[in-house]
mmCIF file of C-alpha atoms in Angstrom:
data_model
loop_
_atom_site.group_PDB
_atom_site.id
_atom_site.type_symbol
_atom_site.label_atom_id
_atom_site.label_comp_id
_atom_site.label_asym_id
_atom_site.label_seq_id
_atom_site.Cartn_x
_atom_site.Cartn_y
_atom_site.Cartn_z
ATOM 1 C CA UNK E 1488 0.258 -16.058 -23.732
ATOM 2 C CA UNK E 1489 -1.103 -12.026 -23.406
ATOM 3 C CA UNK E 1490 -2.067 -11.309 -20.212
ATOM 4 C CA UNK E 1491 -3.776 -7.786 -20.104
ATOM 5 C CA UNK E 1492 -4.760 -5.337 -16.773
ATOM 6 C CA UNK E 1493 -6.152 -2.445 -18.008
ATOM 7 C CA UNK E 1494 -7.063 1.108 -16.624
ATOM 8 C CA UNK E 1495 -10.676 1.279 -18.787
ATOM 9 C CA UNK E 1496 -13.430 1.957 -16.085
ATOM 10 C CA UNK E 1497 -16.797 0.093 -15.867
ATOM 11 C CA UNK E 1498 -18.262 3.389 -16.240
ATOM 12 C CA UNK E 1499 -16.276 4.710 -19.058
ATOM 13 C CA UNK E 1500 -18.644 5.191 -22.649
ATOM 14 C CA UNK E 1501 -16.412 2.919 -24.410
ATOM 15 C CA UNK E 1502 -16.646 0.305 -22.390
ATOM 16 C CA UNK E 1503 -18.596 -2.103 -23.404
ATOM 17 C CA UNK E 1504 -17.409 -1.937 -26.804
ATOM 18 C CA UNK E 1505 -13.671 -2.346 -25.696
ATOM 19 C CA UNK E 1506 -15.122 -5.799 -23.716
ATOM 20 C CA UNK E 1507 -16.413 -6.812 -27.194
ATOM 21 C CA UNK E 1508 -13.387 -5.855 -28.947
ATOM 22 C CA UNK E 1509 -11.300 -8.318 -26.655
ATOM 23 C CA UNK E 1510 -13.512 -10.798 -26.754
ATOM 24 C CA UNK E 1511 -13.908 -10.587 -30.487
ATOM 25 C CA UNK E 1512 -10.258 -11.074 -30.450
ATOM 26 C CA UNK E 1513 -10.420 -14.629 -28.294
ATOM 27 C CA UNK E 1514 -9.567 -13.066 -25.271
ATOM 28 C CA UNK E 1515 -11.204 -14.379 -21.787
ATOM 29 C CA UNK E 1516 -11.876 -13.261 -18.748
ATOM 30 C CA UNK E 1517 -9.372 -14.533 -15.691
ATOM 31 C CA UNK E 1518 -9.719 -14.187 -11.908
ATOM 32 C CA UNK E 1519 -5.993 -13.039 -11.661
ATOM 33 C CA UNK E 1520 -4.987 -9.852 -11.053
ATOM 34 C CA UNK E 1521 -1.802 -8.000 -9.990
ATOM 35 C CA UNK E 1522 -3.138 -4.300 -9.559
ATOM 36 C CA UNK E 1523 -6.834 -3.483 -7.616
ATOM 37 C CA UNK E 1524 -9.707 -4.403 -9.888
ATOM 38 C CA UNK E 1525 -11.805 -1.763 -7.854
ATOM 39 C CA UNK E 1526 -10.889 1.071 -5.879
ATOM 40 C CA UNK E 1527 -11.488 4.285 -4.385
ATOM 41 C CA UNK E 1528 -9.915 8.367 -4.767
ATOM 42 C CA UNK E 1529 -10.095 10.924 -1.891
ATOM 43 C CA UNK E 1530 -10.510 14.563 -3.923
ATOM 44 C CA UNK E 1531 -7.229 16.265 -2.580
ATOM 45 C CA UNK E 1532 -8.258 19.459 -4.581
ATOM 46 C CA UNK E 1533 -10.163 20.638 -1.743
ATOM 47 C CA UNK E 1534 -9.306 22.395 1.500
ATOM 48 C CA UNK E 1535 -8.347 19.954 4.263
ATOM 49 C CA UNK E 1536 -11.094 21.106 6.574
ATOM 50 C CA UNK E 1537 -13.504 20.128 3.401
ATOM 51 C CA UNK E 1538 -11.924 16.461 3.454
ATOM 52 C CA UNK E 1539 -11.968 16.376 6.758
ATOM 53 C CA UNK E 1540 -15.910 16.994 6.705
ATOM 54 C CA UNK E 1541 -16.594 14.456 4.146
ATOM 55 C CA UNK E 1542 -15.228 11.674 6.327
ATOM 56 C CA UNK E 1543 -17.642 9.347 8.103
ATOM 57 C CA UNK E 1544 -18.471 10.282 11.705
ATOM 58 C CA UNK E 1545 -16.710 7.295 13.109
ATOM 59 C CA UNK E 1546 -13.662 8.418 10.899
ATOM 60 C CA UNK E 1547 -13.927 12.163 12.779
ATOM 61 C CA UNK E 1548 -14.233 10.708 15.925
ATOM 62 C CA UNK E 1549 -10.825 8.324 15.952
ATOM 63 C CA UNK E 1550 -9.266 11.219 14.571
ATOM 64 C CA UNK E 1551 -9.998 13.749 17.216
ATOM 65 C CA UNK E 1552 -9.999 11.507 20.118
ATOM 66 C CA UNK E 1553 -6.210 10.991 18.599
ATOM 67 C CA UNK E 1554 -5.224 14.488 18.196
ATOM 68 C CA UNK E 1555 -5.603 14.601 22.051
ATOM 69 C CA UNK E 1556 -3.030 12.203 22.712
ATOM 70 C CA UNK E 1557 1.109 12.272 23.127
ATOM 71 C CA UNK E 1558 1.036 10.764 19.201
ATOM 72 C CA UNK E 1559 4.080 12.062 17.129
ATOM 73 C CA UNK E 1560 4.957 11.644 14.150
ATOM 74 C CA UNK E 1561 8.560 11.227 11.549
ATOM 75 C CA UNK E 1562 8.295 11.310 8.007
ATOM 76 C CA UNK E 1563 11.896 10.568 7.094
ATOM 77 C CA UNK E 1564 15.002 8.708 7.199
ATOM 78 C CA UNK E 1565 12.292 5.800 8.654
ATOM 79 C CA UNK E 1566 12.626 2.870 6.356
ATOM 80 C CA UNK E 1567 14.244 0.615 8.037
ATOM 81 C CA UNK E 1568 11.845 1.475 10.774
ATOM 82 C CA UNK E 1569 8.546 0.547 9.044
ATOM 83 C CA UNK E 1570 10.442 -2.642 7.593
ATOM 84 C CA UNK E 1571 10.141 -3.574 10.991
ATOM 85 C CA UNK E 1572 6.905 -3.079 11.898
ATOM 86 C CA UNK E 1573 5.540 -4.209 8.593
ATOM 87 C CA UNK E 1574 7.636 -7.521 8.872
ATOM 88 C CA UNK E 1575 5.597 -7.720 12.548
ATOM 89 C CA UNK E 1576 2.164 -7.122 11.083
ATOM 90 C CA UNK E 1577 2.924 -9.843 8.325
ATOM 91 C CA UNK E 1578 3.657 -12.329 10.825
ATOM 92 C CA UNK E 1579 0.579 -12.028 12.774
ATOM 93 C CA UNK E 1580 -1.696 -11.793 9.098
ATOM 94 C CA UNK E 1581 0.130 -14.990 8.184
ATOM 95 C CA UNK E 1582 0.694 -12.889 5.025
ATOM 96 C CA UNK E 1583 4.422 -13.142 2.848
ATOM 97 C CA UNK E 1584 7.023 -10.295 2.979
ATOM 98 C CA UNK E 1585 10.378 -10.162 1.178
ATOM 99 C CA UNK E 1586 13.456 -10.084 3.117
ATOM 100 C CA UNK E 1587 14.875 -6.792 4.264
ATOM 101 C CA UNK E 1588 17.381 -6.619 1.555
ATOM 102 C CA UNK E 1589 15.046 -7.273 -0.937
ATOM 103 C CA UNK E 1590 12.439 -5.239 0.063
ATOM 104 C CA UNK E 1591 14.685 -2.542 0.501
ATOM 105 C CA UNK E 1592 16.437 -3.116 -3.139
ATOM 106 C CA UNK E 1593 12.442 -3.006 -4.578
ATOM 107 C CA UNK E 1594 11.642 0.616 -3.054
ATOM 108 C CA UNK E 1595 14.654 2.253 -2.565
ATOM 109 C CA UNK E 1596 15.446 3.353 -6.451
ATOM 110 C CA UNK E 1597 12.144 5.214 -5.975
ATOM 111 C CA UNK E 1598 13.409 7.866 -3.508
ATOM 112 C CA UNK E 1599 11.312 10.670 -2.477
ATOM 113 C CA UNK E 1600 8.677 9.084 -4.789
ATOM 114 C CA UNK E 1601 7.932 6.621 -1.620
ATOM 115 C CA UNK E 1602 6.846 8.074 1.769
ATOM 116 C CA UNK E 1603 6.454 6.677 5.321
ATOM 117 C CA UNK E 1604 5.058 8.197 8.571
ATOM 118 C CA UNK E 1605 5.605 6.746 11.660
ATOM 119 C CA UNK E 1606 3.366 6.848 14.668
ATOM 120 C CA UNK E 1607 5.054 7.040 17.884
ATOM 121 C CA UNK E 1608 2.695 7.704 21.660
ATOM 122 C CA UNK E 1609 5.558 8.344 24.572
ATOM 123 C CA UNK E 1610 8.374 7.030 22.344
ATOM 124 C CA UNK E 1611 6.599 3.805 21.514
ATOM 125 C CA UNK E 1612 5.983 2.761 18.020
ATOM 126 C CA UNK E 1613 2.364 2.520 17.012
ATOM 127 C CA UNK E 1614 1.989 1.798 13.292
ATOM 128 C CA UNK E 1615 3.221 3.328 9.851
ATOM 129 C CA UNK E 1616 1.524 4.389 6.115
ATOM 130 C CA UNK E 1617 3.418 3.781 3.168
ATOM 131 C CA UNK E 1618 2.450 5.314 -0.226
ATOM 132 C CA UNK E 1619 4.024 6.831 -3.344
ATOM 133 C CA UNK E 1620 3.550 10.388 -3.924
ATOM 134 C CA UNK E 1621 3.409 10.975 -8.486
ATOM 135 C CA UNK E 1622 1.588 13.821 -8.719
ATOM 136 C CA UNK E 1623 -1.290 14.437 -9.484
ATOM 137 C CA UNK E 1624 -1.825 10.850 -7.369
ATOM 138 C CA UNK E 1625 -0.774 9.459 -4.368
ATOM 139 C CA UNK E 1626 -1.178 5.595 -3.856
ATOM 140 C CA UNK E 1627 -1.353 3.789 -0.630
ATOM 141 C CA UNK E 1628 0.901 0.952 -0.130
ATOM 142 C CA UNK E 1629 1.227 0.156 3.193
ATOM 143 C CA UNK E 1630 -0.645 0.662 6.832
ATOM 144 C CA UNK E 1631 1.002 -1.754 9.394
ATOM 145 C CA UNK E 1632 0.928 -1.398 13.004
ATOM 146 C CA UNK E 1633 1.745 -3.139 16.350
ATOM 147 C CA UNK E 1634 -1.186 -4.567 18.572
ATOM 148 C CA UNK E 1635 -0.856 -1.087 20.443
ATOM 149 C CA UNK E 1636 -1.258 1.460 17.834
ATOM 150 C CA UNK E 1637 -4.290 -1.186 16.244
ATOM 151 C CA UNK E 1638 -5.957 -1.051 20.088
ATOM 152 C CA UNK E 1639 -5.391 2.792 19.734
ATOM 153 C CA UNK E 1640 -6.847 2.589 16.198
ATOM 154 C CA UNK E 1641 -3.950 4.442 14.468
ATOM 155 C CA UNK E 1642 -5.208 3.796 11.193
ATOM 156 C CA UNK E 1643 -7.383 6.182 10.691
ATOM 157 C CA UNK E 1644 -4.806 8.843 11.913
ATOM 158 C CA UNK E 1645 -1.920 7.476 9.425
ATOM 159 C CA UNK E 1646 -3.998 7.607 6.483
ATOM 160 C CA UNK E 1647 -5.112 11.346 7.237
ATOM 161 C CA UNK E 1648 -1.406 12.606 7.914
ATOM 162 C CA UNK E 1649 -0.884 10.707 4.737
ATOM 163 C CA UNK E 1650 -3.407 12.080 2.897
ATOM 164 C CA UNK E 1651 -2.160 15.386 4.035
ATOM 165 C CA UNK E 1652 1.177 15.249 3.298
ATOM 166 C CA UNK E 1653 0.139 14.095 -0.204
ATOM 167 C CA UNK E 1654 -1.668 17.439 -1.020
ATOM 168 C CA UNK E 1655 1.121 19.474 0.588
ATOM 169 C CA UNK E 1656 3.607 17.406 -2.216
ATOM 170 C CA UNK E 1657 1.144 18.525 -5.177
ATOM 171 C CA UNK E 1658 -1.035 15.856 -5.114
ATOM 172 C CA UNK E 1659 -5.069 16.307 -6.254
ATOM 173 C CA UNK E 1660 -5.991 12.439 -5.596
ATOM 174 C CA UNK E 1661 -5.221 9.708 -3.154
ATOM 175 C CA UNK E 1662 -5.801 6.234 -3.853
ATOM 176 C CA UNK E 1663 -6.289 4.098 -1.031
ATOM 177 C CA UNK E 1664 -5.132 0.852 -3.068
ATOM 178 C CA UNK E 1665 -8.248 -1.478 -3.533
ATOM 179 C CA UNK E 1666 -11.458 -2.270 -2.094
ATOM 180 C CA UNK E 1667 -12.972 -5.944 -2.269
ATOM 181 C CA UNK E 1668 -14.276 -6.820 -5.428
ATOM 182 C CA UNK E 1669 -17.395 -9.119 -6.018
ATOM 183 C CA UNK E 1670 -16.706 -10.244 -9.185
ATOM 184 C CA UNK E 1671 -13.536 -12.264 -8.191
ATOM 185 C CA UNK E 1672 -12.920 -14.947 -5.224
ATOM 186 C CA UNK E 1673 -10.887 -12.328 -2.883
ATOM 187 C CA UNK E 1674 -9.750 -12.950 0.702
ATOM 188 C CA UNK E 1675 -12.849 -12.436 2.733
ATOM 189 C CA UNK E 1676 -10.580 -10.304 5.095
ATOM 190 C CA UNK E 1677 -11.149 -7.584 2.314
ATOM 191 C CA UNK E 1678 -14.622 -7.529 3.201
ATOM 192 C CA UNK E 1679 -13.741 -5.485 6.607
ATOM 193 C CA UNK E 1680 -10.741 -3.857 5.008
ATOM 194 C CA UNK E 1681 -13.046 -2.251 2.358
ATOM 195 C CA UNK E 1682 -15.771 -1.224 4.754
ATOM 196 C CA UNK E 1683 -13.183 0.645 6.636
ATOM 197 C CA UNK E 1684 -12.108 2.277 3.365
ATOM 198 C CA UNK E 1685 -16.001 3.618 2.354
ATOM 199 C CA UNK E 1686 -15.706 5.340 5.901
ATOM 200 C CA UNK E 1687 -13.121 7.663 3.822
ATOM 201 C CA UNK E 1688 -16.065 8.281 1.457
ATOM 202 C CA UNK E 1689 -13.855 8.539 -1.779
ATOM 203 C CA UNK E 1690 -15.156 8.319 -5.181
ATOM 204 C CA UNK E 1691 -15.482 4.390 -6.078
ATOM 205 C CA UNK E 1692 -14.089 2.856 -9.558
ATOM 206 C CA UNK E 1693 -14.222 -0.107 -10.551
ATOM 207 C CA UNK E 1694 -12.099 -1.487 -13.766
ATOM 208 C CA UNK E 1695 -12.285 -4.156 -16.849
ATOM 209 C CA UNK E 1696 -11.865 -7.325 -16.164
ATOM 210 C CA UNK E 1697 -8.222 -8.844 -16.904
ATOM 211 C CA UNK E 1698 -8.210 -10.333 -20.096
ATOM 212 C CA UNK E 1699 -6.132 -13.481 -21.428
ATOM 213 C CA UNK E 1700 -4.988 -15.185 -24.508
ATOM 214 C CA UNK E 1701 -3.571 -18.493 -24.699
ATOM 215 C CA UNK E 1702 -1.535 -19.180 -27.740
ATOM 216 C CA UNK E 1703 0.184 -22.281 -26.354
ATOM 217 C CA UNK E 1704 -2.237 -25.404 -26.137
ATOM 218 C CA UNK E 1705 -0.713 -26.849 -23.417
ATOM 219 C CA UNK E 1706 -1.568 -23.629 -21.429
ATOM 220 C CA UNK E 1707 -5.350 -23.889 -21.709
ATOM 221 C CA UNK E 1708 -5.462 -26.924 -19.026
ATOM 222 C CA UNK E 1709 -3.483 -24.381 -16.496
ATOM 223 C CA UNK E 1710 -6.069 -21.685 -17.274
ATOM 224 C CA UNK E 1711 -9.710 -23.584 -16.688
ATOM 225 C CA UNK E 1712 -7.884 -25.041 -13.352
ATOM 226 C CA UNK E 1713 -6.924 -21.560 -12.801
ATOM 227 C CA UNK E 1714 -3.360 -22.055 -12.056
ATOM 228 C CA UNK E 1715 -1.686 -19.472 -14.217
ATOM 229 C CA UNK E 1716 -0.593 -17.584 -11.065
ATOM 230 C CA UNK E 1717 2.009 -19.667 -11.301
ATOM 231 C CA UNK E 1718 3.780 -17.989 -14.035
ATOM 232 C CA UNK E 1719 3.127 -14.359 -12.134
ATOM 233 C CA UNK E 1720 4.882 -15.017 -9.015
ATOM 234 C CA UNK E 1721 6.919 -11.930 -7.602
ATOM 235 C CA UNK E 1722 10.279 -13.198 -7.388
#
């Protein structure tokens, strides 16, 4: 069994002739993917006041009426920190998260290549971004907060000091890690998720389907009842 994600854009030339290559060679189309089928950049090669502007009003708005406030923020030394709030904001999503340890043991070897601000408003914690900073591309991971920071709408303001601190680390691009894709039977949660996202108004890309090939026979009942996430499980 090949299972394929690749980086070839809907829009690239070569497209359509890379679909018919694949197909060509027996491979199919599967709903199953473990990176963002379709996504969006924010241009960090501009000034920050010229980001800034691009924004959606509503975007603006949350993030001045948030500049007014007591909000701090820390950049480092925070991990076990966001753990925290991100094991929080899994339990009320009813969403999975490894244990500390293991969690920990996944991002740690990264270093300085993974970043976290913290929120804080009069000492109180209010939510957190997580992303990985690879320059020329940062790539959102993570935006968890408590049921303060989400009534405060912190969001908005976590994903600009992000993008922000990105540029300032040699960044030119910020992906903000997925928006809901039509072509595949995604969480409808997404749907609201990704509207939020277009408020950033980042360039939109959307990629080739996955593509697999079943060697095995006793594979091919798996893949038309579309249980093959079985063997892609994050242990």
């Amino acid at each position: 069994m090949i299972f394929i994600e690749s980086d070839i854009k809907t829009e690239n030339a070569d497209y359509k002739e890379f679909d018919k290559t694949f197909n060509m060679l027996d491979y199919k189309n599967i709903n199953l993917f473990l990176s963002p089928t379709k996504t969006t950049y924010i241009d960090l090669s501009k000034s920050e006041t010229a980001i800034l502007a691009g924004f959606d009003q509503d975007i603006r708005k949350q993030l001045k009426r948030n500049s007014k406030k007591n909000i701090s923020f820390k950049t480092v030394g925070c991990m076990d920190e966001f753990y925290s709030i991100l094991y929080e904001t899994s339990r009320r999503g009813k969403y999975f998260v490894h244990s500390f340890k293991n969690w920990k043991a996944k991002w740690e070897p990264f270093g300085d290549e993974v970043q976290f601000i913290l929120a804080y408003i009069d000492g109180e914690l209010l939510g957190g971004n997580m992303f990985t900073v690879q320059p020329p591309v940062a790539f959102g991971l993570s935006l968890p907060s408590t049921v303060h920071g989400k009534n405060k709408r912190i969001a908005a303001t976590l994903i600009w000091e992000g993008i922000k601190r990105a540029k300032a680390l040699g960044c030119t691009k910020f992906d903000l890690n997925g928006l809901y894709d039509e072509r595949y039977n995604a969480p409808i949660k997404w749907v609201g998720l990704t509207a939020f996202k277009r408020k950033f108004k980042g360039n939109e890309v959307e990629f080739m389907h996955p593509k697999i090939k079943i060697y095995k026979w006793y594979l091919r009942p798996l893949e038309r009842l579309g249980l093959l996430w079985m063997f892609f499980v994050d242990a």
